[in-house]
Each structure stands twice: as C-alpha cells, then as structure tokens.
mmCIF file of C-alpha atoms in Angstrom:
data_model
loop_
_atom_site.group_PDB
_atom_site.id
_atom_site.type_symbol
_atom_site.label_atom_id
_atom_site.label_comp_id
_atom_site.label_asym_id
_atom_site.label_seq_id
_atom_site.Cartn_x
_atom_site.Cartn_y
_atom_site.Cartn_z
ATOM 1 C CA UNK F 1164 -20.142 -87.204 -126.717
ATOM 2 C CA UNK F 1165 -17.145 -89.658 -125.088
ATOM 3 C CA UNK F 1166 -14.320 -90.352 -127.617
ATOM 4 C CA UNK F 1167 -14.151 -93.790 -128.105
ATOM 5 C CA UNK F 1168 -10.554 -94.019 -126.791
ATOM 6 C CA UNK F 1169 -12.255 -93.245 -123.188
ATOM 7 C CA UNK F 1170 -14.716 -95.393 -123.392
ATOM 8 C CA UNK F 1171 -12.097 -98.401 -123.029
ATOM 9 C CA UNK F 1172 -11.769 -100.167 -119.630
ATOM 10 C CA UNK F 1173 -9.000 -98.653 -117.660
ATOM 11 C CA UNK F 1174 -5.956 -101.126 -117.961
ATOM 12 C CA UNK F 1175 -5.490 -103.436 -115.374
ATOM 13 C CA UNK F 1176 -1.751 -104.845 -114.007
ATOM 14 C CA UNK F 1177 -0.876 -108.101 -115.132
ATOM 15 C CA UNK F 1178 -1.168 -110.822 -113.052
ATOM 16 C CA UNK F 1179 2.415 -111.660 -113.179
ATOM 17 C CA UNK F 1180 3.132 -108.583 -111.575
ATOM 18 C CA UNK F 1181 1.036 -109.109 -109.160
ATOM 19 C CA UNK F 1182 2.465 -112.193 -107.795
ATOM 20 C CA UNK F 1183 5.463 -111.046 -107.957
ATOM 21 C CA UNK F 1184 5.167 -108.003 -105.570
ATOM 22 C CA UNK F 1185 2.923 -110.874 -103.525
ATOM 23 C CA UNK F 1186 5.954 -112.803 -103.393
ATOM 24 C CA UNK F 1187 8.846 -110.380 -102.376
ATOM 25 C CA UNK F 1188 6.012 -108.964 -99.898
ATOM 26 C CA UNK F 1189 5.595 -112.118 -98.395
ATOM 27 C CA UNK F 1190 9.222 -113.354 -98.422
ATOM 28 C CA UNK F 1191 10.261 -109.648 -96.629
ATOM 29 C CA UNK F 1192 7.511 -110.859 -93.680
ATOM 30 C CA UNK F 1193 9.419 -114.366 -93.324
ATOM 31 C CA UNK F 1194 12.220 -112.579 -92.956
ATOM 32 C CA UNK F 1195 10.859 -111.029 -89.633
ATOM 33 C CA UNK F 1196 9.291 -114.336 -88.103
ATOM 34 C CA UNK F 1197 10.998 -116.012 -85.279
ATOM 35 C CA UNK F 1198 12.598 -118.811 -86.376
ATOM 36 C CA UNK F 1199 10.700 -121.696 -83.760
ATOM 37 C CA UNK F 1200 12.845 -124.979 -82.649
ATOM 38 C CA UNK F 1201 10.246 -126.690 -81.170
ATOM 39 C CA UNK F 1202 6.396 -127.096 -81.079
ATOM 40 C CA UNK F 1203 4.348 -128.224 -78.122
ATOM 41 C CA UNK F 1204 2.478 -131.645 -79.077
ATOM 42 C CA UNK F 1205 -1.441 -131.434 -78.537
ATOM 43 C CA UNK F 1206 -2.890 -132.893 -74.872
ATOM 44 C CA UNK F 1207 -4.642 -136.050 -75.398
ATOM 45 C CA UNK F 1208 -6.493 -138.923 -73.547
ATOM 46 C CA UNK F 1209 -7.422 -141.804 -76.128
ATOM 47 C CA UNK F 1210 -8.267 -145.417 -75.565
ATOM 48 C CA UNK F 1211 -6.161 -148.130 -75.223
ATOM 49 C CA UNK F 1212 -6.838 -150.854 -78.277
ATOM 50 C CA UNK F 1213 -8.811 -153.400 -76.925
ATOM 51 C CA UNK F 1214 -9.214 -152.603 -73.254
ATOM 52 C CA UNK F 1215 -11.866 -149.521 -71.449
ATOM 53 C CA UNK F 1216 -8.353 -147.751 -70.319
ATOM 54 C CA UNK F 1217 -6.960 -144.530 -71.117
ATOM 55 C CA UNK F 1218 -4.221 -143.118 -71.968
ATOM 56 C CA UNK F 1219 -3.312 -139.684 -72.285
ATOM 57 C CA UNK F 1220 -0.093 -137.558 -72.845
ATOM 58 C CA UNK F 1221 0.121 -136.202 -68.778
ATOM 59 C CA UNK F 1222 1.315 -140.510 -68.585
ATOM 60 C CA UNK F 1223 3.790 -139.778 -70.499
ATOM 61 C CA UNK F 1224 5.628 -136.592 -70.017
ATOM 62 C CA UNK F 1225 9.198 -136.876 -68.572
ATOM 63 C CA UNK F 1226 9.667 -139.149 -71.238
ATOM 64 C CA UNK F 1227 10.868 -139.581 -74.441
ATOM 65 C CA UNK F 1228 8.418 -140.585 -76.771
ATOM 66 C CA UNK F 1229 7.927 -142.249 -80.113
ATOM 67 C CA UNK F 1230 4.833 -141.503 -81.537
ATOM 68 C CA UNK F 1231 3.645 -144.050 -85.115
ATOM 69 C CA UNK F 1232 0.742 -143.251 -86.544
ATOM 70 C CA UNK F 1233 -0.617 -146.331 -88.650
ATOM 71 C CA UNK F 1234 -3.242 -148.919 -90.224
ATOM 72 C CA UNK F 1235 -3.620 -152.093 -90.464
ATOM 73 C CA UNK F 1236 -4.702 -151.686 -93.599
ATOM 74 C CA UNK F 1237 -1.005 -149.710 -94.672
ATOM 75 C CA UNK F 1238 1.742 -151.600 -96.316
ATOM 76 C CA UNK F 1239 4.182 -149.339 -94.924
ATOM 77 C CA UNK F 1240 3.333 -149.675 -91.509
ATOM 78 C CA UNK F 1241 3.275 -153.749 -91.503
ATOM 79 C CA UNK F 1242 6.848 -153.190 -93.048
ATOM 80 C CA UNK F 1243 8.201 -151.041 -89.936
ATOM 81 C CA UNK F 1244 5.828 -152.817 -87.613
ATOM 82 C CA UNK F 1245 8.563 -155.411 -86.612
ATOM 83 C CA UNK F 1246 11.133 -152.870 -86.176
ATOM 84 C CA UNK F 1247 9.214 -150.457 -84.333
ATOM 85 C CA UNK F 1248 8.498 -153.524 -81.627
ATOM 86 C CA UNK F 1249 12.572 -154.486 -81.554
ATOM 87 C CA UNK F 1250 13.502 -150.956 -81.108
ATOM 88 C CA UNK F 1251 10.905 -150.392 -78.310
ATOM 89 C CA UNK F 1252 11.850 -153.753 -76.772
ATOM 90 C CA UNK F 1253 15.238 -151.767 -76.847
ATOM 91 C CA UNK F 1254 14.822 -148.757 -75.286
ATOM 92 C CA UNK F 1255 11.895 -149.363 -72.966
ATOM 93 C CA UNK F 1256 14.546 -149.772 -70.102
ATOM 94 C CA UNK F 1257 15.994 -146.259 -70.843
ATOM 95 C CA UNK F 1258 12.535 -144.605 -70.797
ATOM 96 C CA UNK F 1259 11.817 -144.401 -74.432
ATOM 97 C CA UNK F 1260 7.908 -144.472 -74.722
ATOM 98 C CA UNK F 1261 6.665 -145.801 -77.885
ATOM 99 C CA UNK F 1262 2.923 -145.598 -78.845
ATOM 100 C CA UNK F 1263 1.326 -146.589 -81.445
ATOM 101 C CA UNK F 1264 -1.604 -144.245 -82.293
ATOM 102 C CA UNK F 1265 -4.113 -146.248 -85.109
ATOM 103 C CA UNK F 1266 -6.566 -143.974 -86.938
ATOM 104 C CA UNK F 1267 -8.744 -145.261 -90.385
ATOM 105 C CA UNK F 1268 -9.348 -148.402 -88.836
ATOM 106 C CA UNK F 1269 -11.781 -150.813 -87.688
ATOM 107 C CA UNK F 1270 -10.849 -151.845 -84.394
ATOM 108 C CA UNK F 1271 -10.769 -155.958 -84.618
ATOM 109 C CA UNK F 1272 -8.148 -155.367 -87.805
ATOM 110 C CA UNK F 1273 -5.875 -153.235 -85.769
ATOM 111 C CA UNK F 1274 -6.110 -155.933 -83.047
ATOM 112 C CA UNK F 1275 -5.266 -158.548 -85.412
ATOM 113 C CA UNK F 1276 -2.445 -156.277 -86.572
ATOM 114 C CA UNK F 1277 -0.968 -156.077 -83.282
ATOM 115 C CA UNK F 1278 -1.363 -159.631 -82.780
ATOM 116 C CA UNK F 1279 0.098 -160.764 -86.422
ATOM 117 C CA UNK F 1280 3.529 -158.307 -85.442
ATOM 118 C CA UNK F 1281 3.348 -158.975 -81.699
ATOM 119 C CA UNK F 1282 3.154 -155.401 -80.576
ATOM 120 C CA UNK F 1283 3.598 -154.961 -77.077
ATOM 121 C CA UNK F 1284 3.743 -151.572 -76.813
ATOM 122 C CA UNK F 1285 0.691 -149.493 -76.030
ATOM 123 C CA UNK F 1286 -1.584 -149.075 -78.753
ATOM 124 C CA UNK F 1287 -4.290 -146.013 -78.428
ATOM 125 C CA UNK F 1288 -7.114 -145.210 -81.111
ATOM 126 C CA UNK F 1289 -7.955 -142.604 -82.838
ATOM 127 C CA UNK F 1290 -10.996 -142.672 -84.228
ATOM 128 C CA UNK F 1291 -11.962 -138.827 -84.276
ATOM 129 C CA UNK F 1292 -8.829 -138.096 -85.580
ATOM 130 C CA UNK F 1293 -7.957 -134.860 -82.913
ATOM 131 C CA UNK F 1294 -4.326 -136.132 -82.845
ATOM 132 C CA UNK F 1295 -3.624 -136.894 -85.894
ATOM 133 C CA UNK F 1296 -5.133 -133.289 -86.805
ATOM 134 C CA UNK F 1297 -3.355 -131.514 -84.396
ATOM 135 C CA UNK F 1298 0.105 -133.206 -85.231
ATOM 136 C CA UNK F 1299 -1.070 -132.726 -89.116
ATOM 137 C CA UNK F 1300 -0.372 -136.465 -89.816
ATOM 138 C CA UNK F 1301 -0.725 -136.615 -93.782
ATOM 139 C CA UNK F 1302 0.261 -139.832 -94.582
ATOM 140 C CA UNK F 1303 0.492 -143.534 -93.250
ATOM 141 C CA UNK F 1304 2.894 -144.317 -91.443
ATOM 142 C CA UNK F 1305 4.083 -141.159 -90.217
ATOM 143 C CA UNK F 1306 6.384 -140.940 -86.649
ATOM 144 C CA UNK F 1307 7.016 -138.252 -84.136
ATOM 145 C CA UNK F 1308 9.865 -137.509 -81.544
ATOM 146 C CA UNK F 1309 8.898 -136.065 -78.545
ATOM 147 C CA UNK F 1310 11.102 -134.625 -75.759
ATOM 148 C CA UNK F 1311 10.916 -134.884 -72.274
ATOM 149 C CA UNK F 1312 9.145 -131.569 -72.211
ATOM 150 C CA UNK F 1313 6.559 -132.747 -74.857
ATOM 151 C CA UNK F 1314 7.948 -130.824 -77.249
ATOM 152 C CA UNK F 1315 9.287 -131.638 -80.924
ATOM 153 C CA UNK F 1316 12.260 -130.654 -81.013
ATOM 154 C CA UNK F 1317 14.333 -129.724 -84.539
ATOM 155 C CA UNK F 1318 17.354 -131.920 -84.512
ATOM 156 C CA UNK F 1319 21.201 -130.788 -85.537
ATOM 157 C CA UNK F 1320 22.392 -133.506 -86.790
ATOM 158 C CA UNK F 1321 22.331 -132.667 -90.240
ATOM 159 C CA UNK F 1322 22.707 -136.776 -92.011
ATOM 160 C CA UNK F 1323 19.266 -137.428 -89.783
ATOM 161 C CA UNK F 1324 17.791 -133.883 -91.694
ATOM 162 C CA UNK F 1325 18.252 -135.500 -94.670
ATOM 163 C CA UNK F 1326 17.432 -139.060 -94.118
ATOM 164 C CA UNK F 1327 13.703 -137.316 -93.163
ATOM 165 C CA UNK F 1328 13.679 -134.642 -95.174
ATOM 166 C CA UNK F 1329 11.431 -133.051 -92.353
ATOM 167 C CA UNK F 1330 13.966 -131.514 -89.839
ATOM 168 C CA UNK F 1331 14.316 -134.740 -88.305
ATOM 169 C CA UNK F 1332 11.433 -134.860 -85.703
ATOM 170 C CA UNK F 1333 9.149 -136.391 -88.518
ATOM 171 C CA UNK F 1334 9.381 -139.149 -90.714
ATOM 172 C CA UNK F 1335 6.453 -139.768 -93.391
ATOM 173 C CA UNK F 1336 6.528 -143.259 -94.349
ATOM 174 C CA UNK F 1337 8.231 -146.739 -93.183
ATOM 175 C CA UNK F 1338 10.577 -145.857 -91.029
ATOM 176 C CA UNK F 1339 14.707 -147.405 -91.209
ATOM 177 C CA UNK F 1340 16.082 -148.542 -88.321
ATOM 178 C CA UNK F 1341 18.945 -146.107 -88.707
ATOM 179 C CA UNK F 1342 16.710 -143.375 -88.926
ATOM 180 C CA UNK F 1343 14.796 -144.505 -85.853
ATOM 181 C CA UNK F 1344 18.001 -145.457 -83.530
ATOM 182 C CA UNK F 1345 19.270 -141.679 -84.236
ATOM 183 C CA UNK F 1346 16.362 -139.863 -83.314
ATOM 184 C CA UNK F 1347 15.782 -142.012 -80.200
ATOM 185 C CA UNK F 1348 19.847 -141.657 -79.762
ATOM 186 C CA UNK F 1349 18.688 -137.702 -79.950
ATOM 187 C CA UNK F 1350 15.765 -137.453 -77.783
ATOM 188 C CA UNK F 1351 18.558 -139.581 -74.955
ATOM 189 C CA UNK F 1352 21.154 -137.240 -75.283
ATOM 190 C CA UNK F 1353 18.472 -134.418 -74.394
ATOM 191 C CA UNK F 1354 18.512 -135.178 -70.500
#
C-alpha cells in the first residue's frame, strides 16, 4: 500500500516564477541583439488612383520619400490632408517624394478625397494591403521617412523622438507640420 502523502501530485513552480526567469532570460538575449538603425522598406509596384499606371518603389529610389498611409473615410487624414499637399508643394523642387498610399477604401471616395483636398501628389492603392503589411501600418493615418537608400532611418534628433514617440521615422496619426518639416529637414541633410 502507497501512503497517502505520496499519492499527492508532485508540486509544481508557481507561475510567477516562471515568468520571472522568462523575463530575465529574455531580457539577457536583448542584451546580445544588434542594435539595427535602419530597416529596408518592402519593393512595391501599386496602381496609380484613377489611372492603369504603376508605380513602384525602383521610381523612387534616390529620393527622399514621404510615405501617408490614409482613408477617405479617416478624420485624421482629412485633417493633415491639406498640410501634407503644402509641404509637398514645398519640397517637390528639392526631391522630396511624397505618396500617398490609400488602403480600406473604395476607390471613387478616395478620388473624391483627393479632389475635395486637391492632392497633387501621386496617389497609389492598396487594396491587398502587401504594403501596409510589410511596413506594419496599424493605424490611420500613419507616415514613413524614407532615405535615399530606401531605408528608414532612426533619427538623432531627440525633440523629433519625442514629438513621434516612434524613433522619429514613424508617426501614427495626423501629422503637425513641425513634425513633418523636421523629418523632411532630416531625410535633406542625409545627402
């Protein structure tokens, strides 16, 4: 016969000490992964909004480029839409690129969109989403920086860091104009 004391399951460690050696275990590996500045952006070729032309990111390497992800359907992105078209009516003699890259949208509203806001710049679509997966675009609006190189690059300047809260080479949501001349000013100064 078994003693009832043996018969009890063998005691198992407690789950807070179990996420805690998860937790030093994974912050040790962190501790060994290169620290990466930049990330390559993904190729694409997507349609231009309302015409049977392409456009894909071999047009525009060698430039800097602003990349907005939006809908016409966003608040957000009808707030920055006049801004984004000053600032690209701005910079377009410097290079600066600025594409507007519509996803979760039926094609006449974005048209009417660009219309209503007079975008000029070149508007591509979406509509399978690969970009917007491959840049992990989470919210509307949400903007990218992209070098030259067609790269994001982290910025230094520490005020722009904390304006975006995302290094600086993102910004989730309308985007300021201050925000938006620095990181432009940034991707210049680059050359």
């Amino acid at each position: 016969m078994v003693p009832p004391d043996e018969l009890d399951e063998p005691k198992k460690p407690k789950l807070g000490w179990i996420l805690a050696g998860l937790a030093a275990a994974i912050a040790v590996a962190l501790l060994f992964v290169p620290a990466q500045d930049t990330e390559t952006v993904p190729d694409f070729e997507l349609p231009l909004l309302g015409t049977n032309e392409m456009l894909s990111s071999d047009d525009l390497r060698g430039n800097p480029v602003v990349l907005n992800f939006w809908a016409s359907w966003c608040a957000p992105c009808r707030e920055e839409a006049p801004l984004l078209e000053r600032m690209y009516q701005r910079y377009k003699d410097q290079g600066v690129r600025f594409i507007g890259v519509n996803i979760r949208d039926q094609e006449p509203n974005a048209q009417r969109f660009v219309e209503e806001f007079g975008v000029t710049f070149p508007v591509v679509r979406d509509e399978d989403q690969e970009l917007a997966q491959g840049l992990d675009v989470y919210g509307l609006p949400q903007t990218f920086f992209v070098d030259r190189d067609w790269q994001l690059d982290s910025t230094t300047d520490i005020d722009a860091q904390e304006a975006t809260g995302q290094g600086g080479t993102i910004v989730l949501g309308a985007i300021t104009e201050r925000e938006l001349t620095e990181q432009i000013e940034q991707l210049l100064e680059e050359d």
